[in-house]
PDB file of C-alpha atoms and ligand atoms in Angstrom:
ATOM      1  CA  UNK S 907     115.117 118.526  90.765  1.00 65.00           C
ATOM      2  CA  UNK S 908     112.808 116.012  89.621  1.00 74.00           C
ATOM      3  CA  UNK S 909     109.289 115.921  90.191  1.00 78.00           C
ATOM      4  CA  UNK S 910     109.714 112.726  92.391  1.00 74.00           C
ATOM      5  CA  UNK S 911     111.890 115.083  94.884  1.00 88.00           C
ATOM      6  CA  UNK S 912     109.057 117.752  94.347  1.00 95.00           C
ATOM      7  CA  UNK S 913     106.661 115.921  96.608  1.00 97.00           C
ATOM      8  CA  UNK S 914     108.804 115.146  98.874  1.00 95.00           C
ATOM      9  CA  UNK S 915     109.574 118.777  99.359  1.00 95.00           C
ATOM     10  CA  UNK S 916     107.372 121.488 101.531  1.00 97.00           C
ATOM     11  CA  UNK S 917     105.284 122.477  99.019  1.00 98.00           C
ATOM     12  CA  UNK S 918     102.081 124.505  98.811  1.00 98.00           C
ATOM     13  CA  UNK S 919      99.951 123.005  95.720  1.00 98.00           C
ATOM     14  CA  UNK S 920      97.496 125.162  94.570  1.00 98.00           C
ATOM     15  CA  UNK S 921      94.148 123.671  93.303  1.00 98.00           C
ATOM     16  CA  UNK S 922      92.712 124.710  90.432  1.00 98.00           C
ATOM     17  CA  UNK S 923      89.058 123.416  91.311  1.00 98.00           C
ATOM     18  CA  UNK S 924      87.942 127.188  92.811  1.00 98.00           C
ATOM     19  CA  UNK S 925      90.304 128.632  89.585  1.00 98.00           C
ATOM     20  CA  UNK S 926      88.467 130.656  86.614  1.00 98.00           C
ATOM     21  CA  UNK S 927      88.067 128.432  83.569  1.00 97.00           C
ATOM     22  CA  UNK S 928      87.717 131.032  81.308  1.00 97.00           C
ATOM     23  CA  UNK S 929      91.411 131.624  81.835  1.00 97.00           C
ATOM     24  CA  UNK S 930      93.013 128.563  83.369  1.00 98.00           C
ATOM     25  CA  UNK S 931      96.337 129.245  81.350  1.00 98.00           C
ATOM     26  CA  UNK S 932      96.856 133.145  82.414  1.00 98.00           C
ATOM     27  CA  UNK S 933      96.252 131.985  85.950  1.00 98.00           C
ATOM     28  CA  UNK S 934      98.198 128.805  86.334  1.00 98.00           C
ATOM     29  CA  UNK S 935     100.665 130.852  85.247  1.00 98.00           C
ATOM     30  CA  UNK S 936      99.789 133.256  88.025  1.00 98.00           C
ATOM     31  CA  UNK S 937     101.318 130.787  90.845  1.00 98.00           C
ATOM     32  CA  UNK S 938     103.575 129.058  88.439  1.00 98.00           C
ATOM     33  CA  UNK S 939     105.382 132.524  88.540  1.00 98.00           C
ATOM     34  CA  UNK S 940     105.033 133.193  92.648  1.00 98.00           C
ATOM     35  CA  UNK S 941     106.800 129.811  92.483  1.00 98.00           C
ATOM     36  CA  UNK S 942     104.298 127.284  92.972  1.00 98.00           C
ATOM     37  CA  UNK S 943     105.618 124.162  91.078  1.00 98.00           C
ATOM     38  CA  UNK S 944     103.270 121.702  91.822  1.00 98.00           C
ATOM     39  CA  UNK S 945      99.289 121.964  90.732  1.00 98.00           C
ATOM     40  CA  UNK S 946      96.981 120.277  92.265  1.00 98.00           C
ATOM     41  CA  UNK S 947      93.932 119.190  89.676  1.00 98.00           C
ATOM     42  CA  UNK S 948      90.395 117.308  91.401  1.00 98.00           C
ATOM     43  CA  UNK S 949      88.530 115.034  88.976  1.00 98.00           C
ATOM     44  CA  UNK S 950      84.770 114.682  90.366  1.00 98.00           C
ATOM     45  CA  UNK S 951      82.798 112.052  88.756  1.00 98.00           C
ATOM     46  CA  UNK S 952      79.531 112.445  90.175  1.00 98.00           C
ATOM     47  CA  UNK S 953      79.470 109.777  91.902  1.00 98.00           C
ATOM     48  CA  UNK S 954      82.035 109.401  94.247  1.00 98.00           C
ATOM     49  CA  UNK S 955      81.275 112.755  94.774  1.00 98.00           C
ATOM     50  CA  UNK S 956      78.174 114.528  93.650  1.00 98.00           C
ATOM     51  CA  UNK S 957      79.790 117.440  91.777  1.00 98.00           C
ATOM     52  CA  UNK S 958      81.219 116.741  88.007  1.00 98.00           C
ATOM     53  CA  UNK S 959      84.087 118.289  87.127  1.00 98.00           C
ATOM     54  CA  UNK S 960      87.393 118.188  85.067  1.00 96.00           C
ATOM     55  CA  UNK S 961      88.962 115.682  83.158  1.00 97.00           C
ATOM     56  CA  UNK S 962      92.300 113.958  81.086  1.00 98.00           C
ATOM     57  CA  UNK S 963      91.196 117.143  78.374  1.00 98.00           C
ATOM     58  CA  UNK S 964      92.400 119.919  81.051  1.00 98.00           C
ATOM     59  CA  UNK S 965      95.010 117.688  82.207  1.00 98.00           C
ATOM     60  CA  UNK S 966      96.406 117.687  79.088  1.00 98.00           C
ATOM     61  CA  UNK S 967      95.859 121.583  78.195  1.00 98.00           C
ATOM     62  CA  UNK S 968      98.326 122.592  81.098  1.00 98.00           C
ATOM     63  CA  UNK S 969     100.754 120.038  80.841  1.00 98.00           C
ATOM     64  CA  UNK S 970     102.488 121.990  78.705  1.00 98.00           C
ATOM     65  CA  UNK S 971     102.854 124.920  80.415  1.00 98.00           C
ATOM     66  CA  UNK S 972     103.316 123.001  84.010  1.00 98.00           C
ATOM     67  CA  UNK S 973     106.263 120.735  82.458  1.00 98.00           C
ATOM     68  CA  UNK S 974     108.225 123.583  80.735  1.00 98.00           C
ATOM     69  CA  UNK S 975     109.099 125.026  84.150  1.00 98.00           C
ATOM     70  CA  UNK S 976     109.738 121.361  85.834  1.00 98.00           C
ATOM     71  CA  UNK S 977     106.483 120.815  87.841  1.00 98.00           C
ATOM     72  CA  UNK S 978     104.712 118.571  88.269  1.00 98.00           C
ATOM     73  CA  UNK S 979     100.461 117.891  87.582  1.00 98.00           C
ATOM     74  CA  UNK S 980      98.991 116.199  90.853  1.00 98.00           C
ATOM     75  CA  UNK S 981      95.843 114.122  90.105  1.00 98.00           C
ATOM     76  CA  UNK S 982      93.763 114.046  92.998  1.00 99.00           C
ATOM     77  CA  UNK S 983      90.945 111.614  91.643  1.00 99.00           C
ATOM     78  CA  UNK S 984      87.452 111.119  93.116  1.00 99.00           C
ATOM     79  CA  UNK S 985      85.726 108.758  91.197  1.00 98.00           C
ATOM     80  CA  UNK S 986      84.688 105.301  91.842  1.00 98.00           C
ATOM     81  CA  UNK S 987      86.699 102.559  90.329  1.00 98.00           C
ATOM     82  CA  UNK S 988      89.369 105.251  89.913  1.00 98.00           C
ATOM     83  CA  UNK S 989      91.556 102.077  87.969  1.00 98.00           C
ATOM     84  CA  UNK S 990      89.329 102.109  84.966  1.00 98.00           C
ATOM     85  CA  UNK S 991      90.571 105.835  84.660  1.00 98.00           C
ATOM     86  CA  UNK S 992      94.513 105.739  85.198  1.00 98.00           C
ATOM     87  CA  UNK S 993      95.514 104.763  82.194  1.00 98.00           C
ATOM     88  CA  UNK S 994      93.960 108.226  80.274  1.00 98.00           C
ATOM     89  CA  UNK S 995      95.280 110.563  83.351  1.00 98.00           C
ATOM     90  CA  UNK S 996      98.453 109.497  82.562  1.00 98.00           C
ATOM     91  CA  UNK S 997      99.053 109.479  78.966  1.00 98.00           C
ATOM     92  CA  UNK S 998      97.241 113.061  79.154  1.00 98.00           C
ATOM     93  CA  UNK S 999      99.910 114.131  81.313  1.00 98.00           C
ATOM     94  CA  UNK S1000      99.264 113.019  84.706  1.00 98.00           C
ATOM     95  CA  UNK S1001     102.924 113.044  86.821  1.00 98.00           C
ATOM     96  CA  UNK S1002     101.016 111.115  89.928  1.00 98.00           C
ATOM     97  CA  UNK S1003      97.764 110.188  90.219  1.00 98.00           C
ATOM     98  CA  UNK S1004      96.019 110.130  94.031  1.00 99.00           C
ATOM     99  CA  UNK S1005      93.183 107.860  94.043  1.00 99.00           C
ATOM    100  CA  UNK S1006      90.703 107.272  97.432  1.00 99.00           C
ATOM    101  CA  UNK S1007      90.820 104.419  98.861  1.00 98.00           C
ATOM    102  CA  UNK S1008      87.047 104.056  99.653  1.00 98.00           C
ATOM    103  CA  UNK S1009      86.694 104.129  95.752  1.00 98.00           C
ATOM    104  CA  UNK S1010      88.060 100.716  95.046  1.00 98.00           C
ATOM    105  CA  UNK S1011      88.243  97.355  96.739  1.00 98.00           C
ATOM    106  CA  UNK S1012      91.223  97.177  94.759  1.00 98.00           C
ATOM    107  CA  UNK S1013      93.863  99.720  96.619  1.00 98.00           C
ATOM    108  CA  UNK S1014      96.997  97.666  95.878  1.00 98.00           C
ATOM    109  CA  UNK S1015      96.049  96.594  92.319  1.00 98.00           C
ATOM    110  CA  UNK S1016      94.893 100.249  90.880  1.00 98.00           C
ATOM    111  CA  UNK S1017      98.516 101.749  93.361  1.00 98.00           C
ATOM    112  CA  UNK S1018     100.548  99.285  90.999  1.00 98.00           C
ATOM    113  CA  UNK S1019      98.608  99.920  87.852  1.00 98.00           C
ATOM    114  CA  UNK S1020      99.658 103.845  88.502  1.00 98.00           C
ATOM    115  CA  UNK S1021     103.284 102.368  89.027  1.00 98.00           C
ATOM    116  CA  UNK S1022     103.458 100.695  86.406  1.00 98.00           C
ATOM    117  CA  UNK S1023     102.296 103.621  84.331  1.00 98.00           C
ATOM    118  CA  UNK S1024     105.128 105.612  85.745  1.00 98.00           C
ATOM    119  CA  UNK S1025     102.935 108.265  87.288  1.00 98.00           C
ATOM    120  CA  UNK S1026     103.965 108.220  91.572  1.00 98.00           C
ATOM    121  CA  UNK S1027     101.361 106.854  93.637  1.00 98.00           C
ATOM    122  CA  UNK S1028      99.337 108.663  95.203  1.00 98.00           C
ATOM    123  CA  UNK S1029      96.335 107.217  97.806  1.00 98.00           C
ATOM    124  CA  UNK S1030      93.375 109.749  99.330  1.00 99.00           C
ATOM    125  CA  UNK S1031      91.488 109.208 102.952  1.00 98.00           C
ATOM    126  CA  UNK S1032      87.920 110.485 103.804  1.00 98.00           C
ATOM    127  CA  UNK S1033      87.495 112.397 107.220  1.00 98.00           C
ATOM    128  CA  UNK S1034      85.711 109.784 108.233  1.00 98.00           C
ATOM    129  CA  UNK S1035      88.035 106.688 106.958  1.00 98.00           C
ATOM    130  CA  UNK S1036      90.367 105.287 109.962  1.00 98.00           C
ATOM    131  CA  UNK S1037      94.081 105.781 109.025  1.00 98.00           C
ATOM    132  CA  UNK S1038      94.439 102.197 109.547  1.00 97.00           C
ATOM    133  CA  UNK S1039      93.119 102.400 105.761  1.00 98.00           C
ATOM    134  CA  UNK S1040      96.553 102.984 104.603  1.00 98.00           C
ATOM    135  CA  UNK S1041      98.963 100.654 106.775  1.00 97.00           C
ATOM    136  CA  UNK S1042      99.105  97.963 104.282  1.00 97.00           C
ATOM    137  CA  UNK S1043     100.138  99.626 101.245  1.00 98.00           C
ATOM    138  CA  UNK S1044     102.398 102.531 102.882  1.00 97.00           C
ATOM    139  CA  UNK S1045     105.348 101.005 101.830  1.00 96.00           C
ATOM    140  CA  UNK S1046     104.212 101.455  98.596  1.00 97.00           C
ATOM    141  CA  UNK S1047     102.850 104.551  98.094  1.00 98.00           C
ATOM    142  CA  UNK S1048     104.791 108.219  97.303  1.00 98.00           C
ATOM    143  CA  UNK S1049     101.494 109.914  98.776  1.00 98.00           C
ATOM    144  CA  UNK S1050      99.372 109.550 101.438  1.00 98.00           C
ATOM    145  CA  UNK S1051      96.122 112.664 101.117  1.00 98.00           C
ATOM    146  CA  UNK S1052      94.209 112.866 104.461  1.00 98.00           C
ATOM    147  CA  UNK S1053      91.584 115.054 103.627  1.00 99.00           C
ATOM    148  CA  UNK S1054      90.971 117.401 106.255  1.00 98.00           C
ATOM    149  CA  UNK S1055      87.086 118.973 104.561  1.00 98.00           C
ATOM    150  CA  UNK S1056      84.716 116.242 102.940  1.00 98.00           C
ATOM    151  CA  UNK S1057      86.011 115.892  99.431  1.00 98.00           C
ATOM    152  CA  UNK S1058      83.346 117.398  96.496  1.00 98.00           C
ATOM    153  CA  UNK S1059      84.130 120.997  96.744  1.00 98.00           C
ATOM    154  CA  UNK S1060      86.259 123.924  97.681  1.00 98.00           C
ATOM    155  CA  UNK S1061      85.655 127.295 100.467  1.00 98.00           C
ATOM    156  CA  UNK S1062      84.872 124.221 102.572  1.00 98.00           C
ATOM    157  CA  UNK S1063      86.164 125.176 106.621  1.00 98.00           C
ATOM    158  CA  UNK S1064      89.072 122.845 107.979  1.00 98.00           C
ATOM    159  CA  UNK S1065      87.880 120.009 110.252  1.00 98.00           C
ATOM    160  CA  UNK S1066      90.727 120.588 112.990  1.00 98.00           C
ATOM    161  CA  UNK S1067      90.569 117.552 114.656  1.00 97.00           C
ATOM    162  CA  UNK S1068      92.327 116.411 111.476  1.00 98.00           C
ATOM    163  CA  UNK S1069      95.392 117.465 113.204  1.00 98.00           C
ATOM    164  CA  UNK S1070      95.760 114.734 115.068  1.00 98.00           C
ATOM    165  CA  UNK S1071      95.034 112.159 112.192  1.00 98.00           C
ATOM    166  CA  UNK S1072      97.954 113.685 109.960  1.00 98.00           C
ATOM    167  CA  UNK S1073     100.255 112.877 113.135  1.00 98.00           C
ATOM    168  CA  UNK S1074      98.772 109.134 113.057  1.00 98.00           C
ATOM    169  CA  UNK S1075      99.329 109.380 109.567  1.00 98.00           C
ATOM    170  CA  UNK S1076     102.637 110.531 109.427  1.00 98.00           C
ATOM    171  CA  UNK S1077     103.657 107.710 111.837  1.00 98.00           C
ATOM    172  CA  UNK S1078     102.550 105.050 109.816  1.00 97.00           C
ATOM    173  CA  UNK S1079     103.931 106.170 106.985  1.00 97.00           C
ATOM    174  CA  UNK S1080     107.499 106.930 108.507  1.00 95.00           C
ATOM    175  CA  UNK S1081     109.037 109.652 106.461  1.00 93.00           C
ATOM    176  CA  UNK S1082     108.815 106.848 103.237  1.00 87.00           C
ATOM    177  CA  UNK S1083     106.418 109.056 101.616  1.00 97.00           C
ATOM    178  CA  UNK S1084     105.037 112.429 101.122  1.00 98.00           C
ATOM    179  CA  UNK S1085     102.068 113.558 103.338  1.00 98.00           C
ATOM    180  CA  UNK S1086      99.280 115.782 101.858  1.00 98.00           C
ATOM    181  CA  UNK S1087      96.598 117.492 103.405  1.00 98.00           C
ATOM    182  CA  UNK S1088      93.180 119.162 101.555  1.00 99.00           C
ATOM    183  CA  UNK S1089      90.798 121.390 102.154  1.00 98.00           C
ATOM    184  CA  UNK S1090      90.590 124.830 104.139  1.00 98.00           C
ATOM    185  CA  UNK S1091      93.963 125.298 103.995  1.00 98.00           C
ATOM    186  CA  UNK S1092      95.450 128.736 104.012  1.00 98.00           C
ATOM    187  CA  UNK S1093      97.674 130.653 106.233  1.00 98.00           C
ATOM    188  CA  UNK S1094      96.012 129.904 109.464  1.00 98.00           C
ATOM    189  CA  UNK S1095      95.758 126.441 108.789  1.00 98.00           C
ATOM    190  CA  UNK S1096      99.028 125.579 107.207  1.00 98.00           C
ATOM    191  CA  UNK S1097     101.250 125.931 109.887  1.00 98.00           C
ATOM    192  CA  UNK S1098      99.946 123.480 111.976  1.00 98.00           C
ATOM    193  CA  UNK S1099      99.463 120.537 109.356  1.00 98.00           C
ATOM    194  CA  UNK S1100     103.286 121.233 108.571  1.00 98.00           C
ATOM    195  CA  UNK S1101     104.011 120.808 112.636  1.00 98.00           C
ATOM    196  CA  UNK S1102     101.918 117.686 112.230  1.00 98.00           C
ATOM    197  CA  UNK S1103     103.899 116.191 109.689  1.00 98.00           C
ATOM    198  CA  UNK S1104     102.377 116.917 106.513  1.00 98.00           C
ATOM    199  CA  UNK S1105     104.860 118.710 103.749  1.00 98.00           C
ATOM    200  CA  UNK S1106     101.978 119.230 100.609  1.00 98.00           C
ATOM    201  CA  UNK S1107      99.590 121.708 101.306  1.00 98.00           C
ATOM    202  CA  UNK S1108      96.759 121.843  98.773  1.00 98.00           C
ATOM    203  CA  UNK S1109      94.764 125.425  98.743  1.00 98.00           C
ATOM    204  CA  UNK S1110      92.218 125.761  96.461  1.00 98.00           C
ATOM    205  CA  UNK S1111      90.057 128.732  97.476  1.00 98.00           C
ATOM    206  CA  UNK S1112      92.730 130.458  99.571  1.00 98.00           C
ATOM    207  CA  UNK S1113      94.175 131.071  95.964  1.00 98.00           C
ATOM    208  CA  UNK S1114      92.182 131.517  93.317  1.00 98.00           C
ATOM    209  CA  UNK S1115      88.903 132.920  94.921  1.00 98.00           C
ATOM    210  CA  UNK S1116      91.826 136.044  96.033  1.00 98.00           C
ATOM    211  CA  UNK S1117      91.762 138.958  93.726  1.00 97.00           C
ATOM    212  CA  UNK S1118      95.541 138.175  94.212  1.00 98.00           C
ATOM    213  CA  UNK S1119      96.250 134.256  93.379  1.00 98.00           C
ATOM    214  CA  UNK S1120      99.829 134.696  93.212  1.00 98.00           C
ATOM    215  CA  UNK S1121     100.434 136.902  96.348  1.00 98.00           C
ATOM    216  CA  UNK S1122      98.065 134.110  98.198  1.00 98.00           C
ATOM    217  CA  UNK S1123      99.925 131.546  96.939  1.00 98.00           C
ATOM    218  CA  UNK S1124     103.200 133.399  98.767  1.00 98.00           C
ATOM    219  CA  UNK S1125     101.671 134.093 101.527  1.00 98.00           C
ATOM    220  CA  UNK S1126     100.199 130.399 102.850  1.00 98.00           C
ATOM    221  CA  UNK S1127     104.231 128.739 101.363  1.00 98.00           C
ATOM    222  CA  UNK S1128     105.392 131.925 103.795  1.00 98.00           C
ATOM    223  CA  UNK S1129     102.950 130.785 106.782  1.00 98.00           C
ATOM    224  CA  UNK S1130     104.109 126.981 105.903  1.00 97.00           C
ATOM    225  CA  UNK S1131     107.725 127.492 105.585  1.00 95.00           C
ATOM    226  CA  UNK S1132     107.479 126.193 102.099  1.00 93.00           C
ATOM    227  CA  UNK S1133     109.410 127.342  98.901  1.00 72.00           C
TER     228      UNK S1133
HETATM  229  C1  LIG M1994      88.046 118.889  97.561  1.00 57.05           C
HETATM  230  C2  LIG M1994      89.163 119.144  96.884  1.00 57.05           C
HETATM  231  C3  LIG M1994      90.146 120.267  96.821  1.00 57.05           C
HETATM  232  C4  LIG M1994      89.546 121.459  97.012  1.00 57.05           C
HETATM  233  C5  LIG M1994      90.302 122.537  98.028  1.00 57.05           C
HETATM  234  O1  LIG M1994      87.299 118.058  97.503  1.00 57.05           O
HETATM  235  O2  LIG M1994      89.927 117.851  97.094  1.00 57.05           O
HETATM  236  O3  LIG M1994      91.127 120.004  96.301  1.00 57.05           O
HETATM  237  O4  LIG M1994      90.000 122.179  96.387  1.00 57.05           O
HETATM  238  O5  LIG M1994      89.598 123.526  98.270  1.00 57.05           O
HETATM  239  P1  LIG M1994      89.960 124.726  99.264  1.00 57.05           P
HETATM  240  O6  LIG M1994      90.896 124.899  99.316  1.00 57.05           O
HETATM  241  O7  LIG M1994      88.847 125.941  98.920  1.00 57.05           O
HETATM  242  O8  LIG M1994      89.171 123.709 100.518  1.00 57.05           O
HETATM  243 ZN1  LIG M1995      91.917 117.834  96.407  1.00 57.05          ZN
END
């Protein structure tokens, strides 16, 4: 299966934001062994969102391990002016790059930069951003990310009225692009997200906050009917 096909599958994508960074490789190995193939990497710059997290060095550190099993590094940029950093992340090993529509006045241009770099193109929207923000680029992106919490932190409660928004976003996208949800995903919230039209379910604290990340991953994947 090609990496592009992985994005079109029904998949749970563990977010390493909630992992133990002192043993990151081990934690990623656990979820890969449990069947995860899309590893979600949350990049925060202290400007677009208050926290500062990780950069291209961590992407590069995980690349070989994820590529060995045919998986992909799904990089979620919560940074201002993402167009300035696309190249660094793709060179480090990002297979898909998702940036926020709110973070640049040049969404179409940034999407074209990601496309030219060879990575899959994702655009994310915050809870208060209308789905129409993606209407004009729906035909040129591989993935739309509907935030189901405010970006910046793991462990927040799922915003329940996101479900209706996910449905509207799926209508705009048609079947042509992946639809990802991110924030508050667990075995309870994953099934309604699937039913609303999401096929990629990011889960951070529900996976790595557990003493058994592999078991926690499988529980969400089973609930969602994912692989
Ligand atoms: C939040 C990040 C998420 C985060 C989700 O800004 O984009 O990917 O890891 O964490 P949980 O699953 O704990 O809500
Ligand atoms: Zn994320």
